[in-house]
Amino acid sequence: MSLLFFILACFGLTQILVYGSILEPLRPKKGLLGELFKCPMCVGFHVGYIIAILMCGSNLYNINFNFIDLFLLSCLSSGTSYVLCSLFTDFGINIKINKKESE
């Protein structure tokens, strides 16, 4: 259950940092940081280790972890944030089916 809380917290913060209109004036537009803040997979990785460290002091996440766990949780956050940000948009569930055109 604590892993679900972790994934949802990471997804929420990633969604806010990448797409939140309230942060638009603060979000970098150019350069390396500008590219970083356009990518939910990249931001999700960094959010993962931040949330993991913050959740150590909370009652929601009750494990002690090492640097390998921190890296793996960051990878989990990156992947799940990317998938969830791709699946859910402001307009609902985003489903695209790609069909190869027959010649």
PDB file of N, CA and C in Angstrom:
ATOM      1  N   MET A   1       0.821  -1.194   0.000  1.00  0.00           N
ATOM      2  CA  MET A   1       0.000   0.000   0.000  1.00  0.00           C
ATOM      3  C   MET A   1       0.864   1.256   0.000  1.00  0.00           C
ATOM      4  N   SER A   2       2.003   1.198   0.717  1.00  0.00           N
ATOM      5  CA  SER A   2       2.872   2.372   0.755  1.00  0.00           C
ATOM      6  C   SER A   2       3.484   2.653  -0.616  1.00  0.00           C
ATOM      7  N   LEU A   3       3.684   1.617  -1.426  1.00  0.00           N
ATOM      8  CA  LEU A   3       4.205   1.815  -2.768  1.00  0.00           C
ATOM      9  C   LEU A   3       3.187   2.543  -3.649  1.00  0.00           C
ATOM     10  N   LEU A   4       1.915   2.256  -3.455  1.00  0.00           N
ATOM     11  CA  LEU A   4       0.861   2.961  -4.183  1.00  0.00           C
ATOM     12  C   LEU A   4       0.835   4.440  -3.803  1.00  0.00           C
ATOM     13  N   PHE A   5       0.964   4.743  -2.509  1.00  0.00           N
ATOM     14  CA  PHE A   5       1.043   6.138  -2.069  1.00  0.00           C
ATOM     15  C   PHE A   5       2.237   6.838  -2.710  1.00  0.00           C
ATOM     16  N   PHE A   6       3.359   6.143  -2.761  1.00  0.00           N
ATOM     17  CA  PHE A   6       4.564   6.691  -3.372  1.00  0.00           C
ATOM     18  C   PHE A   6       4.324   7.016  -4.843  1.00  0.00           C
ATOM     19  N   ILE A   7       3.763   6.078  -5.590  1.00  0.00           N
ATOM     20  CA  ILE A   7       3.520   6.273  -7.018  1.00  0.00           C
ATOM     21  C   ILE A   7       2.555   7.429  -7.256  1.00  0.00           C
ATOM     22  N   LEU A   8       1.478   7.485  -6.488  1.00  0.00           N
ATOM     23  CA  LEU A   8       0.503   8.563  -6.674  1.00  0.00           C
ATOM     24  C   LEU A   8       1.060   9.924  -6.287  1.00  0.00           C
ATOM     25  N   ALA A   9       1.865   9.979  -5.235  1.00  0.00           N
ATOM     26  CA  ALA A   9       2.486  11.244  -4.836  1.00  0.00           C
ATOM     27  C   ALA A   9       3.464  11.715  -5.913  1.00  0.00           C
ATOM     28  N   CYS A  10       4.239  10.800  -6.463  1.00  0.00           N
ATOM     29  CA  CYS A  10       5.186  11.150  -7.521  1.00  0.00           C
ATOM     30  C   CYS A  10       4.456  11.613  -8.778  1.00  0.00           C
ATOM     31  N   PHE A  11       3.399  10.907  -9.146  1.00  0.00           N
ATOM     32  CA  PHE A  11       2.615  11.298 -10.319  1.00  0.00           C
ATOM     33  C   PHE A  11       2.017  12.686 -10.123  1.00  0.00           C
ATOM     34  N   GLY A  12       1.457  12.935  -8.961  1.00  0.00           N
ATOM     35  CA  GLY A  12       0.840  14.237  -8.698  1.00  0.00           C
ATOM     36  C   GLY A  12       1.833  15.376  -8.775  1.00  0.00           C
ATOM     37  N   LEU A  13       2.975  15.219  -8.134  1.00  0.00           N
ATOM     38  CA  LEU A  13       3.976  16.285  -8.155  1.00  0.00           C
ATOM     39  C   LEU A  13       4.565  16.454  -9.553  1.00  0.00           C
ATOM     40  N   THR A  14       4.793  15.363 -10.265  1.00  0.00           N
ATOM     41  CA  THR A  14       5.299  15.458 -11.637  1.00  0.00           C
ATOM     42  C   THR A  14       4.306  16.184 -12.524  1.00  0.00           C
ATOM     43  N   GLN A  15       3.044  15.858 -12.387  1.00  0.00           N
ATOM     44  CA  GLN A  15       1.987  16.501 -13.173  1.00  0.00           C
ATOM     45  C   GLN A  15       1.970  18.009 -12.918  1.00  0.00           C
ATOM     46  N   ILE A  16       2.085  18.398 -11.666  1.00  0.00           N
ATOM     47  CA  ILE A  16       2.084  19.818 -11.311  1.00  0.00           C
ATOM     48  C   ILE A  16       3.316  20.525 -11.882  1.00  0.00           C
ATOM     49  N   LEU A  17       4.483  19.902 -11.734  1.00  0.00           N
ATOM     50  CA  LEU A  17       5.717  20.547 -12.190  1.00  0.00           C
ATOM     51  C   LEU A  17       5.797  20.670 -13.708  1.00  0.00           C
ATOM     52  N   VAL A  18       5.296  19.679 -14.435  1.00  0.00           N
ATOM     53  CA  VAL A  18       5.408  19.692 -15.894  1.00  0.00           C
ATOM     54  C   VAL A  18       4.264  20.453 -16.543  1.00  0.00           C
ATOM     55  N   TYR A  19       3.022  20.271 -16.050  1.00  0.00           N
ATOM     56  CA  TYR A  19       1.860  20.807 -16.744  1.00  0.00           C
ATOM     57  C   TYR A  19       1.096  21.882 -15.968  1.00  0.00           C
ATOM     58  N   GLY A  20       1.390  22.091 -14.716  1.00  0.00           N
ATOM     59  CA  GLY A  20       0.622  23.033 -13.906  1.00  0.00           C
ATOM     60  C   GLY A  20       0.723  24.462 -14.405  1.00  0.00           C
ATOM     61  N   SER A  21      -0.416  25.086 -14.677  1.00  0.00           N
ATOM     62  CA  SER A  21      -0.407  26.445 -15.212  1.00  0.00           C
ATOM     63  C   SER A  21       0.052  27.469 -14.173  1.00  0.00           C
ATOM     64  N   ILE A  22      -0.106  27.159 -12.897  1.00  0.00           N
ATOM     65  CA  ILE A  22       0.309  28.093 -11.865  1.00  0.00           C
ATOM     66  C   ILE A  22       1.835  28.248 -11.822  1.00  0.00           C
ATOM     67  N   LEU A  23       2.561  27.222 -12.268  1.00  0.00           N
ATOM     68  CA  LEU A  23       4.020  27.277 -12.287  1.00  0.00           C
ATOM     69  C   LEU A  23       4.585  27.739 -13.625  1.00  0.00           C
ATOM     70  N   GLU A  24       3.727  28.061 -14.570  1.00  0.00           N
ATOM     71  CA  GLU A  24       4.177  28.469 -15.905  1.00  0.00           C
ATOM     72  C   GLU A  24       5.167  29.635 -15.873  1.00  0.00           C
ATOM     73  N   PRO A  25       4.923  30.679 -15.080  1.00  0.00           N
ATOM     74  CA  PRO A  25       5.896  31.787 -15.063  1.00  0.00           C
ATOM     75  C   PRO A  25       7.258  31.391 -14.459  1.00  0.00           C
ATOM     76  N   LEU A  26       7.286  30.384 -13.599  1.00  0.00           N
ATOM     77  CA  LEU A  26       8.521  29.974 -12.937  1.00  0.00           C
ATOM     78  C   LEU A  26       9.287  28.896 -13.708  1.00  0.00           C
ATOM     79  N   ARG A  27       8.596  28.218 -14.613  1.00  0.00           N
ATOM     80  CA  ARG A  27       9.199  27.100 -15.347  1.00  0.00           C
ATOM     81  C   ARG A  27      10.197  27.620 -16.380  1.00  0.00           C
ATOM     82  N   PRO A  28      11.424  27.084 -16.386  1.00  0.00           N
ATOM     83  CA  PRO A  28      12.413  27.525 -17.388  1.00  0.00           C
ATOM     84  C   PRO A  28      11.935  27.204 -18.799  1.00  0.00           C
ATOM     85  N   LYS A  29      12.238  28.091 -19.738  1.00  0.00           N
ATOM     86  CA  LYS A  29      11.789  27.904 -21.119  1.00  0.00           C
ATOM     87  C   LYS A  29      12.890  27.397 -22.032  1.00  0.00           C
ATOM     88  N   LYS A  30      14.136  27.759 -21.735  1.00  0.00           N
ATOM     89  CA  LYS A  30      15.246  27.422 -22.633  1.00  0.00           C
ATOM     90  C   LYS A  30      16.321  26.662 -21.884  1.00  0.00           C
ATOM     91  N   GLY A  31      17.212  26.074 -22.644  1.00  0.00           N
ATOM     92  CA  GLY A  31      18.360  25.397 -22.074  1.00  0.00           C
ATOM     93  C   GLY A  31      18.027  24.013 -21.545  1.00  0.00           C
ATOM     94  N   LEU A  32      18.967  23.482 -20.784  1.00  0.00           N
ATOM     95  CA  LEU A  32      18.833  22.129 -20.244  1.00  0.00           C
ATOM     96  C   LEU A  32      17.648  22.008 -19.285  1.00  0.00           C
ATOM     97  N   LEU A  33      17.477  22.990 -18.412  1.00  0.00           N
ATOM     98  CA  LEU A  33      16.338  22.940 -17.485  1.00  0.00           C
ATOM     99  C   LEU A  33      15.009  23.098 -18.211  1.00  0.00           C
ATOM    100  N   GLY A  34      14.999  23.871 -19.283  1.00  0.00           N
ATOM    101  CA  GLY A  34      13.787  24.010 -20.092  1.00  0.00           C
ATOM    102  C   GLY A  34      13.374  22.681 -20.703  1.00  0.00           C
ATOM    103  N   GLU A  35      14.352  21.932 -21.198  1.00  0.00           N
ATOM    104  CA  GLU A  35      14.075  20.605 -21.752  1.00  0.00           C
ATOM    105  C   GLU A  35      13.640  19.633 -20.660  1.00  0.00           C
ATOM    106  N   LEU A  36      14.274  19.720 -19.503  1.00  0.00           N
ATOM    107  CA  LEU A  36      13.933  18.840 -18.382  1.00  0.00           C
ATOM    108  C   LEU A  36      12.480  19.016 -17.973  1.00  0.00           C
ATOM    109  N   PHE A  37      12.022  20.250 -17.863  1.00  0.00           N
ATOM    110  CA  PHE A  37      10.674  20.504 -17.373  1.00  0.00           C
ATOM    111  C   PHE A  37       9.583  20.261 -18.418  1.00  0.00           C
ATOM    112  N   LYS A  38       9.949  19.856 -19.615  1.00  0.00           N
ATOM    113  CA  LYS A  38       8.962  19.444 -20.623  1.00  0.00           C
ATOM    114  C   LYS A  38       8.703  17.950 -20.588  1.00  0.00           C
ATOM    115  N   CYS A  39       9.540  17.214 -19.864  1.00  0.00           N
ATOM    116  CA  CYS A  39       9.523  15.751 -19.926  1.00  0.00           C
ATOM    117  C   CYS A  39       9.044  15.144 -18.601  1.00  0.00           C
ATOM    118  N   PRO A  40       7.854  14.521 -18.576  1.00  0.00           N
ATOM    119  CA  PRO A  40       7.394  13.902 -17.334  1.00  0.00           C
ATOM    120  C   PRO A  40       8.262  12.717 -16.896  1.00  0.00           C
ATOM    121  N   MET A  41       8.957  12.078 -17.832  1.00  0.00           N
ATOM    122  CA  MET A  41       9.834  10.974 -17.455  1.00  0.00           C
ATOM    123  C   MET A  41      11.056  11.502 -16.712  1.00  0.00           C
ATOM    124  N   CYS A  42      11.620  12.602 -17.195  1.00  0.00           N
ATOM    125  CA  CYS A  42      12.810  13.194 -16.560  1.00  0.00           C
ATOM    126  C   CYS A  42      12.474  13.797 -15.200  1.00  0.00           C
ATOM    127  N   VAL A  43      11.411  14.585 -15.173  1.00  0.00           N
ATOM    128  CA  VAL A  43      10.993  15.204 -13.905  1.00  0.00           C
ATOM    129  C   VAL A  43      10.564  14.120 -12.923  1.00  0.00           C
ATOM    130  N   GLY A  44       9.917  13.078 -13.425  1.00  0.00           N
ATOM    131  CA  GLY A  44       9.473  11.977 -12.573  1.00  0.00           C
ATOM    132  C   GLY A  44      10.617  11.293 -11.850  1.00  0.00           C
ATOM    133  N   PHE A  45      11.766  11.174 -12.515  1.00  0.00           N
ATOM    134  CA  PHE A  45      12.927  10.558 -11.874  1.00  0.00           C
ATOM    135  C   PHE A  45      13.383  11.399 -10.683  1.00  0.00           C
ATOM    136  N   HIS A  46      13.515  12.691 -10.894  1.00  0.00           N
ATOM    137  CA  HIS A  46      13.985  13.575  -9.822  1.00  0.00           C
ATOM    138  C   HIS A  46      12.952  13.704  -8.706  1.00  0.00           C
ATOM    139  N   VAL A  47      11.693  13.720  -9.076  1.00  0.00           N
ATOM    140  CA  VAL A  47      10.623  13.743  -8.071  1.00  0.00           C
ATOM    141  C   VAL A  47      10.665  12.464  -7.244  1.00  0.00           C
ATOM    142  N   GLY A  48      11.031  11.352  -7.864  1.00  0.00           N
ATOM    143  CA  GLY A  48      11.067  10.061  -7.173  1.00  0.00           C
ATOM    144  C   GLY A  48      11.985  10.057  -5.974  1.00  0.00           C
ATOM    145  N   TYR A  49      13.211  10.521  -6.143  1.00  0.00           N
ATOM    146  CA  TYR A  49      14.105  10.499  -4.982  1.00  0.00           C
ATOM    147  C   TYR A  49      13.752  11.574  -3.965  1.00  0.00           C
ATOM    148  N   ILE A  50      13.188  12.681  -4.415  1.00  0.00           N
ATOM    149  CA  ILE A  50      12.761  13.711  -3.457  1.00  0.00           C
ATOM    150  C   ILE A  50      11.610  13.198  -2.607  1.00  0.00           C
ATOM    151  N   ILE A  51      10.599  12.604  -3.244  1.00  0.00           N
ATOM    152  CA  ILE A  51       9.449  12.068  -2.503  1.00  0.00           C
ATOM    153  C   ILE A  51       9.887  10.917  -1.605  1.00  0.00           C
ATOM    154  N   ALA A  52      10.793  10.054  -2.079  1.00  0.00           N
ATOM    155  CA  ALA A  52      11.264   8.930  -1.253  1.00  0.00           C
ATOM    156  C   ALA A  52      11.943   9.435   0.012  1.00  0.00           C
ATOM    157  N   ILE A  53      12.763  10.454  -0.119  1.00  0.00           N
ATOM    158  CA  ILE A  53      13.432  11.016   1.054  1.00  0.00           C
ATOM    159  C   ILE A  53      12.430  11.671   1.994  1.00  0.00           C
ATOM    160  N   LEU A  54      11.478  12.414   1.421  1.00  0.00           N
ATOM    161  CA  LEU A  54      10.464  13.070   2.258  1.00  0.00           C
ATOM    162  C   LEU A  54       9.551  12.068   2.958  1.00  0.00           C
ATOM    163  N   MET A  55       9.234  10.967   2.287  1.00  0.00           N
ATOM    164  CA  MET A  55       8.316   9.995   2.865  1.00  0.00           C
ATOM    165  C   MET A  55       8.963   9.160   3.970  1.00  0.00           C
ATOM    166  N   CYS A  56      10.292   9.189   4.065  1.00  0.00           N
ATOM    167  CA  CYS A  56      10.962   8.475   5.163  1.00  0.00           C
ATOM    168  C   CYS A  56      10.553   9.045   6.513  1.00  0.00           C
ATOM    169  N   GLY A  57      10.283  10.331   6.555  1.00  0.00           N
ATOM    170  CA  GLY A  57       9.888  10.965   7.804  1.00  0.00           C
ATOM    171  C   GLY A  57       8.396  10.943   8.052  1.00  0.00           C
ATOM    172  N   SER A  58       7.630  10.362   7.131  1.00  0.00           N
ATOM    173  CA  SER A  58       6.177  10.338   7.309  1.00  0.00           C
ATOM    174  C   SER A  58       5.707   8.947   7.737  1.00  0.00           C
ATOM    175  N   ASN A  59       4.449   8.829   8.004  1.00  0.00           N
ATOM    176  CA  ASN A  59       3.859   7.554   8.391  1.00  0.00           C
ATOM    177  C   ASN A  59       3.322   6.778   7.189  1.00  0.00           C
ATOM    178  N   LEU A  60       3.400   7.351   6.005  1.00  0.00           N
ATOM    179  CA  LEU A  60       2.874   6.690   4.814  1.00  0.00           C
ATOM    180  C   LEU A  60       3.840   5.656   4.250  1.00  0.00           C
ATOM    181  N   TYR A  61       5.104   5.820   4.491  1.00  0.00           N
ATOM    182  CA  TYR A  61       6.125   4.981   3.867  1.00  0.00           C
ATOM    183  C   TYR A  61       7.047   4.474   4.962  1.00  0.00           C
ATOM    184  N   ASN A  62       6.888   3.236   5.362  1.00  0.00           N
ATOM    185  CA  ASN A  62       7.559   2.722   6.555  1.00  0.00           C
ATOM    186  C   ASN A  62       8.678   1.739   6.267  1.00  0.00           C
ATOM    187  N   ILE A  63       9.632   2.108   5.426  1.00  0.00           N
ATOM    188  CA  ILE A  63      10.796   1.252   5.221  1.00  0.00           C
ATOM    189  C   ILE A  63      12.058   2.106   5.273  1.00  0.00           C
ATOM    190  N   ASN A  64      13.137   1.488   5.641  1.00  0.00           N
ATOM    191  CA  ASN A  64      14.439   2.129   5.548  1.00  0.00           C
ATOM    192  C   ASN A  64      15.067   1.665   4.248  1.00  0.00           C
ATOM    193  N   PHE A  65      15.637   2.580   3.491  1.00  0.00           N
ATOM    194  CA  PHE A  65      16.204   2.186   2.212  1.00  0.00           C
ATOM    195  C   PHE A  65      17.638   2.671   2.089  1.00  0.00           C
ATOM    196  N   ASN A  66      18.337   2.081   1.137  1.00  0.00           N
ATOM    197  CA  ASN A  66      19.711   2.471   0.845  1.00  0.00           C
ATOM    198  C   ASN A  66      19.739   3.176  -0.510  1.00  0.00           C
ATOM    199  N   PHE A  67      20.919   3.473  -1.015  1.00  0.00           N
ATOM    200  CA  PHE A  67      21.023   4.213  -2.268  1.00  0.00           C
ATOM    201  C   PHE A  67      20.528   3.422  -3.467  1.00  0.00           C
ATOM    202  N   ILE A  68      20.653   2.112  -3.425  1.00  0.00           N
ATOM    203  CA  ILE A  68      20.122   1.292  -4.523  1.00  0.00           C
ATOM    204  C   ILE A  68      18.599   1.376  -4.541  1.00  0.00           C
ATOM    205  N   ASP A  69      17.988   1.284  -3.371  1.00  0.00           N
ATOM    206  CA  ASP A  69      16.530   1.428  -3.286  1.00  0.00           C
ATOM    207  C   ASP A  69      16.092   2.811  -3.757  1.00  0.00           C
ATOM    208  N   LEU A  70      16.855   3.831  -3.391  1.00  0.00           N
ATOM    209  CA  LEU A  70      16.543   5.198  -3.799  1.00  0.00           C
ATOM    210  C   LEU A  70      16.585   5.321  -5.323  1.00  0.00           C
ATOM    211  N   PHE A  71      17.592   4.720  -5.943  1.00  0.00           N
ATOM    212  CA  PHE A  71      17.693   4.731  -7.402  1.00  0.00           C
ATOM    213  C   PHE A  71      16.531   3.965  -8.041  1.00  0.00           C
ATOM    214  N   LEU A  72      16.209   2.797  -7.497  1.00  0.00           N
ATOM    215  CA  LEU A  72      15.112   2.001  -8.056  1.00  0.00           C
ATOM    216  C   LEU A  72      13.768   2.693  -7.888  1.00  0.00           C
ATOM    217  N   LEU A  73      13.550   3.342  -6.756  1.00  0.00           N
ATOM    218  CA  LEU A  73      12.308   4.101  -6.559  1.00  0.00           C
ATOM    219  C   LEU A  73      12.231   5.280  -7.523  1.00  0.00           C
ATOM    220  N   SER A  74      13.364   5.901  -7.805  1.00  0.00           N
ATOM    221  CA  SER A  74      13.396   6.994  -8.777  1.00  0.00           C
ATOM    222  C   SER A  74      13.047   6.492 -10.174  1.00  0.00           C
ATOM    223  N   CYS A  75      13.563   5.319 -10.532  1.00  0.00           N
ATOM    224  CA  CYS A  75      13.226   4.715 -11.832  1.00  0.00           C
ATOM    225  C   CYS A  75      11.741   4.347 -11.897  1.00  0.00           C
ATOM    226  N   LEU A  76      11.214   3.811 -10.802  1.00  0.00           N
ATOM    227  CA  LEU A  76       9.786   3.490 -10.739  1.00  0.00           C
ATOM    228  C   LEU A  76       8.950   4.751 -10.907  1.00  0.00           C
ATOM    229  N   SER A  77       9.342   5.809 -10.238  1.00  0.00           N
ATOM    230  CA  SER A  77       8.628   7.078 -10.355  1.00  0.00           C
ATOM    231  C   SER A  77       8.681   7.610 -11.778  1.00  0.00           C
ATOM    232  N   SER A  78       9.838   7.527 -12.412  1.00  0.00           N
ATOM    233  CA  SER A  78       9.998   7.999 -13.781  1.00  0.00           C
ATOM    234  C   SER A  78       9.059   7.264 -14.736  1.00  0.00           C
ATOM    235  N   GLY A  79       9.072   5.939 -14.664  1.00  0.00           N
ATOM    236  CA  GLY A  79       8.245   5.139 -15.561  1.00  0.00           C
ATOM    237  C   GLY A  79       6.762   5.313 -15.326  1.00  0.00           C
ATOM    238  N   THR A  80       6.349   5.253 -14.077  1.00  0.00           N
ATOM    239  CA  THR A  80       4.919   5.365 -13.794  1.00  0.00           C
ATOM    240  C   THR A  80       4.409   6.778 -14.036  1.00  0.00           C
ATOM    241  N   SER A  81       5.234   7.783 -13.749  1.00  0.00           N
ATOM    242  CA  SER A  81       4.814   9.160 -14.018  1.00  0.00           C
ATOM    243  C   SER A  81       4.640   9.380 -15.511  1.00  0.00           C
ATOM    244  N   TYR A  82       5.552   8.851 -16.304  1.00  0.00           N
ATOM    245  CA  TYR A  82       5.449   8.987 -17.754  1.00  0.00           C
ATOM    246  C   TYR A  82       4.183   8.308 -18.283  1.00  0.00           C
ATOM    247  N   VAL A  83       3.948   7.080 -17.848  1.00  0.00           N
ATOM    248  CA  VAL A  83       2.770   6.343 -18.319  1.00  0.00           C
ATOM    249  C   VAL A  83       1.483   7.031 -17.885  1.00  0.00           C
ATOM    250  N   LEU A  84       1.410   7.424 -16.618  1.00  0.00           N
ATOM    251  CA  LEU A  84       0.188   8.057 -16.120  1.00  0.00           C
ATOM    252  C   LEU A  84      -0.036   9.436 -16.741  1.00  0.00           C
ATOM    253  N   CYS A  85       1.043  10.206 -16.956  1.00  0.00           N
ATOM    254  CA  CYS A  85       0.897  11.513 -17.617  1.00  0.00           C
ATOM    255  C   CYS A  85       0.481  11.349 -19.072  1.00  0.00           C
ATOM    256  N   SER A  86       0.918  10.280 -19.720  1.00  0.00           N
ATOM    257  CA  SER A  86       0.514  10.014 -21.103  1.00  0.00           C
ATOM    258  C   SER A  86      -0.929   9.519 -21.174  1.00  0.00           C
ATOM    259  N   LEU A  87      -1.352   8.791 -20.166  1.00  0.00           N
ATOM    260  CA  LEU A  87      -2.684   8.198 -20.171  1.00  0.00           C
ATOM    261  C   LEU A  87      -3.777   9.177 -19.760  1.00  0.00           C
ATOM    262  N   PHE A  88      -3.493   9.991 -18.748  1.00  0.00           N
ATOM    263  CA  PHE A  88      -4.492  10.925 -18.233  1.00  0.00           C
ATOM    264  C   PHE A  88      -4.119  12.354 -18.580  1.00  0.00           C
ATOM    265  N   THR A  89      -5.041  13.077 -19.224  1.00  0.00           N
ATOM    266  CA  THR A  89      -4.828  14.477 -19.579  1.00  0.00           C
ATOM    267  C   THR A  89      -5.918  15.322 -18.941  1.00  0.00           C
ATOM    268  N   ASP A  90      -5.885  16.614 -19.207  1.00  0.00           N
ATOM    269  CA  ASP A  90      -6.926  17.509 -18.692  1.00  0.00           C
ATOM    270  C   ASP A  90      -8.291  17.197 -19.292  1.00  0.00           C
ATOM    271  N   PHE A  91      -8.284  16.502 -20.415  1.00  0.00           N
ATOM    272  CA  PHE A  91      -9.532  16.212 -21.119  1.00  0.00           C
ATOM    273  C   PHE A  91     -10.023  14.789 -20.902  1.00  0.00           C
ATOM    274  N   GLY A  92      -9.409  14.066 -19.989  1.00  0.00           N
ATOM    275  CA  GLY A  92      -9.828  12.710 -19.678  1.00  0.00           C
ATOM    276  C   GLY A  92      -8.762  11.695 -20.036  1.00  0.00           C
ATOM    277  N   ILE A  93      -9.211  10.481 -20.313  1.00  0.00           N
ATOM    278  CA  ILE A  93      -8.288   9.398 -20.650  1.00  0.00           C
ATOM    279  C   ILE A  93      -7.872   9.539 -22.110  1.00  0.00           C
ATOM    280  N   ASN A  94      -6.582   9.465 -22.355  1.00  0.00           N
ATOM    281  CA  ASN A  94      -6.019   9.640 -23.686  1.00  0.00           C
ATOM    282  C   ASN A  94      -5.639   8.275 -24.242  1.00  0.00           C
ATOM    283  N   ILE A  95      -6.436   7.794 -25.182  1.00  0.00           N
ATOM    284  CA  ILE A  95      -6.151   6.497 -25.799  1.00  0.00           C
ATOM    285  C   ILE A  95      -6.025   6.703 -27.298  1.00  0.00           C
ATOM    286  N   LYS A  96      -4.872   6.338 -27.831  1.00  0.00           N
ATOM    287  CA  LYS A  96      -4.645   6.405 -29.271  1.00  0.00           C
ATOM    288  C   LYS A  96      -4.309   5.020 -29.761  1.00  0.00           C
ATOM    289  N   ILE A  97      -4.954   4.611 -30.813  1.00  0.00           N
ATOM    290  CA  ILE A  97      -4.672   3.326 -31.418  1.00  0.00           C
ATOM    291  C   ILE A  97      -4.031   3.594 -32.776  1.00  0.00           C
ATOM    292  N   ASN A  98      -2.812   3.155 -32.923  1.00  0.00           N
ATOM    293  CA  ASN A  98      -2.085   3.363 -34.177  1.00  0.00           C
ATOM    294  C   ASN A  98      -2.302   2.169 -35.085  1.00  0.00           C
ATOM    295  N   LYS A  99      -2.776   2.438 -36.277  1.00  0.00           N
ATOM    296  CA  LYS A  99      -2.962   1.393 -37.282  1.00  0.00           C
ATOM    297  C   LYS A  99      -2.069   1.700 -38.458  1.00  0.00           C
ATOM    298  N   LYS A 100      -1.458   0.672 -38.954  1.00  0.00           N
ATOM    299  CA  LYS A 100      -0.631   0.834 -40.137  1.00  0.00           C
ATOM    300  C   LYS A 100      -1.542   0.849 -41.354  1.00  0.00           C
ATOM    301  N   GLU A 101      -1.372   1.888 -42.169  1.00  0.00           N
ATOM    302  CA  GLU A 101      -2.213   1.979 -43.350  1.00  0.00           C
ATOM    303  C   GLU A 101      -1.803   0.916 -44.361  1.00  0.00           C
ATOM    304  N   SER A 102      -2.800   0.222 -44.882  1.00  0.00           N
ATOM    305  CA  SER A 102      -2.490  -0.787 -45.896  1.00  0.00           C
ATOM    306  C   SER A 102      -2.312  -0.104 -47.238  1.00  0.00           C
ATOM    307  N   GLU A 103      -1.354  -0.608 -47.999  1.00  0.00           N
ATOM    308  CA  GLU A 103      -1.045   0.003 -49.296  1.00  0.00           C
ATOM    309  C   GLU A 103      -1.769  -0.685 -50.416  1.00  0.00           C
TER     310      GLU A 103
END
